[in-house]
């Protein structure tokens, strides 16, 4: 990947900082490769036993991403906030039923809001930036149960497409 030098020289302090910097400096194909690499990395879980913090790398099988039905697209939405500070990072990735990235984007809003509002803004941003060639059904996936329940209970505002909303 030709972006290794950029990664090495990056001054980002958070994952969102890194992704925003990469999105601005890399070609679309290179950025998609970075997203694939980042999303394949196992997450660190910190466990505190007897006052000692250890890092456990969970092994995530390649088939951990449940694909949507054939012919259906899926958008994973998320948001990041700094408590008591203005600034919300929104991110979303559109994938086809094979797991291929169709579109990915990040946005930064200079607002201060609760987590659920930030996550809702990520869903709205993803829907507003839906790939133009996509005319099929789609699923919205979020890790915010309250948001998923609220959208599922009152999904009329999402238009005639009536997407399926799932917890990621």
Coordinates of C-alpha atoms in Angstrom, one line a residue:
X1 CA 0.0 0.0 0.0
X2 CA 1.5 3.3 -1.0
X3 CA -0.1 5.0 2.0
X4 CA 2.3 3.5 4.5
X5 CA 4.5 6.6 4.5
X6 CA 1.4 8.8 5.3
X7 CA 0.4 6.5 8.1
X8 CA 3.9 6.6 9.6
X9 CA 4.0 10.4 9.4
X10 CA 0.5 11.0 10.6
X11 CA -0.1 13.1 13.7
X12 CA -3.7 11.9 14.4
X13 CA -4.6 11.5 18.1
X14 CA -7.7 9.3 17.6
X15 CA -9.0 6.9 15.0
X16 CA -11.3 9.6 13.7
X17 CA -8.4 12.0 13.3
X18 CA -6.5 9.3 11.3
X19 CA -9.4 8.5 9.1
X20 CA -10.1 12.2 8.3
X21 CA -6.5 12.8 7.5
X22 CA -6.3 9.7 5.2
X23 CA -9.5 10.6 3.4
X24 CA -8.2 14.0 2.6
X25 CA -4.8 12.8 1.4
X26 CA -5.4 9.5 -0.3
X27 CA -7.1 8.5 -3.5
X28 CA -10.5 6.7 -3.1
X29 CA -9.1 3.2 -3.8
X30 CA -6.3 3.7 -1.3
X31 CA -8.7 5.0 1.3
X32 CA -10.9 2.0 0.8
X33 CA -7.9 -0.3 1.3
X34 CA -7.1 1.5 4.6
X35 CA -10.8 1.0 5.7
X36 CA -10.5 -2.7 4.9
X37 CA -7.3 -3.0 6.9
X38 CA -8.7 -1.1 9.9
X39 CA -11.9 -3.0 9.9
X40 CA -10.1 -6.4 9.8
X41 CA -8.0 -5.6 12.9
X42 CA -9.3 -7.2 16.1
X43 CA -10.4 -4.8 18.8
X44 CA -8.5 -4.6 22.0
X45 CA -10.4 -5.4 25.2
X46 CA -8.9 -4.2 28.4
X47 CA -9.2 -6.5 31.4
X48 CA -8.2 -5.5 34.9
X49 CA -7.3 -8.4 37.1
X50 CA -5.7 -7.9 40.5
X51 CA -4.8 -4.3 39.7
X52 CA -2.9 -5.3 36.5
X53 CA -4.3 -4.1 33.1
X54 CA -3.7 -6.6 30.3
X55 CA -4.7 -6.4 26.7
X56 CA -6.6 -9.3 25.2
X57 CA -6.8 -9.5 21.4
X58 CA -10.0 -11.1 20.5
X59 CA -9.8 -13.2 17.4
X60 CA -12.6 -12.2 15.0
X61 CA -13.5 -14.8 12.4
X62 CA -13.7 -13.6 8.8
X63 CA -17.4 -14.5 8.7
X64 CA -18.3 -12.3 11.7
X65 CA -20.1 -9.8 9.5
X66 CA -23.6 -11.1 8.8
X67 CA -24.3 -10.3 5.2
X68 CA -27.6 -8.9 4.3
X69 CA -29.9 -10.9 2.0
X70 CA -28.9 -11.3 -1.7
X71 CA -29.6 -8.1 -3.6
X72 CA -29.7 -6.0 -0.5
X73 CA -27.2 -3.3 0.6
X74 CA -26.1 -2.5 4.1
X75 CA -24.8 0.6 5.7
X76 CA -22.9 0.6 9.0
X77 CA -23.2 3.9 10.8
X78 CA -21.4 5.2 13.9
X79 CA -20.5 8.4 15.6
X80 CA -17.7 9.5 18.0
X81 CA -18.0 12.4 20.5
X82 CA -15.8 14.0 23.1
X83 CA -17.9 14.4 26.3
X84 CA -18.6 18.0 27.2
X85 CA -16.9 19.3 24.1
X86 CA -18.1 20.5 20.7
X87 CA -17.3 18.1 17.9
X88 CA -19.0 15.0 16.5
X89 CA -17.4 12.6 14.1
X90 CA -19.8 10.7 11.9
X91 CA -18.8 7.6 9.8
X92 CA -20.6 5.2 7.6
X93 CA -19.7 2.4 5.2
X94 CA -22.1 1.1 2.5
X95 CA -21.5 -2.5 1.5
X96 CA -23.2 -4.8 -1.0
X97 CA -24.4 -8.3 0.0
X98 CA -21.0 -9.8 -0.7
X99 CA -19.3 -7.4 1.8
X100 CA -17.6 -5.2 -0.8
X101 CA -17.4 -1.6 0.1
X102 CA -19.5 0.5 -2.3
X103 CA -19.0 3.8 -0.5
X104 CA -17.5 5.1 2.7
X105 CA -17.4 8.5 4.2
X106 CA -16.7 10.5 7.4
X107 CA -17.9 13.9 8.4
X108 CA -17.2 16.3 11.3
X109 CA -19.8 18.5 12.9
X110 CA -18.9 21.3 15.3
X111 CA -21.8 20.6 17.6
X112 CA -22.3 19.4 21.2
X113 CA -25.0 16.7 21.5
X114 CA -25.9 13.5 23.3
X115 CA -24.6 10.2 22.0
X116 CA -28.0 9.1 20.6
X117 CA -28.3 12.3 18.6
X118 CA -24.8 11.9 17.2
X119 CA -25.6 8.3 16.2
X120 CA -28.9 9.5 14.6
X121 CA -26.9 12.2 12.7
X122 CA -24.7 9.4 11.3
X123 CA -27.7 7.5 10.0
X124 CA -29.1 10.7 8.4
X125 CA -25.7 11.5 6.8
X126 CA -25.5 8.0 5.4
X127 CA -29.0 8.1 4.0
X128 CA -28.3 11.5 2.4
X129 CA -25.1 10.2 0.9
X130 CA -26.6 6.9 -0.4
X131 CA -24.8 5.7 -3.5
X132 CA -26.6 7.1 -6.6
X133 CA -26.6 3.8 -8.3
X134 CA -28.3 2.0 -5.4
X135 CA -32.0 1.4 -6.1
X136 CA -32.3 -1.9 -4.1
X137 CA -33.5 -2.5 -0.5
X138 CA -31.0 -1.7 2.2
X139 CA -30.3 -2.4 5.9
X140 CA -29.2 0.2 8.4
X141 CA -26.9 -1.2 11.1
X142 CA -26.0 0.7 14.3
X143 CA -24.7 -0.4 17.7
X144 CA -27.1 1.9 19.5
X145 CA -30.1 -0.2 20.6
X146 CA -32.2 2.8 21.5
X147 CA -31.8 4.4 18.1
X148 CA -32.6 1.1 16.3
X149 CA -35.7 0.6 18.5
X150 CA -36.9 4.2 17.8
X151 CA -36.4 4.0 14.1
X152 CA -38.0 0.6 13.9
X153 CA -41.0 1.9 15.8
X154 CA -41.5 5.0 13.7
X155 CA -39.8 4.4 10.3
X156 CA -42.2 6.5 8.2
X157 CA -39.7 9.4 8.1
X158 CA -37.3 7.2 6.2
X159 CA -39.4 7.3 3.0
X160 CA -40.9 4.6 0.9
X161 CA -37.8 2.4 0.9
X162 CA -38.7 1.1 4.4
X163 CA -35.2 -0.2 5.3
X164 CA -34.5 -2.9 7.8
X165 CA -32.8 -1.5 10.9
X166 CA -30.5 -3.9 12.8
X167 CA -28.1 -3.7 15.8
X168 CA -24.6 -4.2 14.5

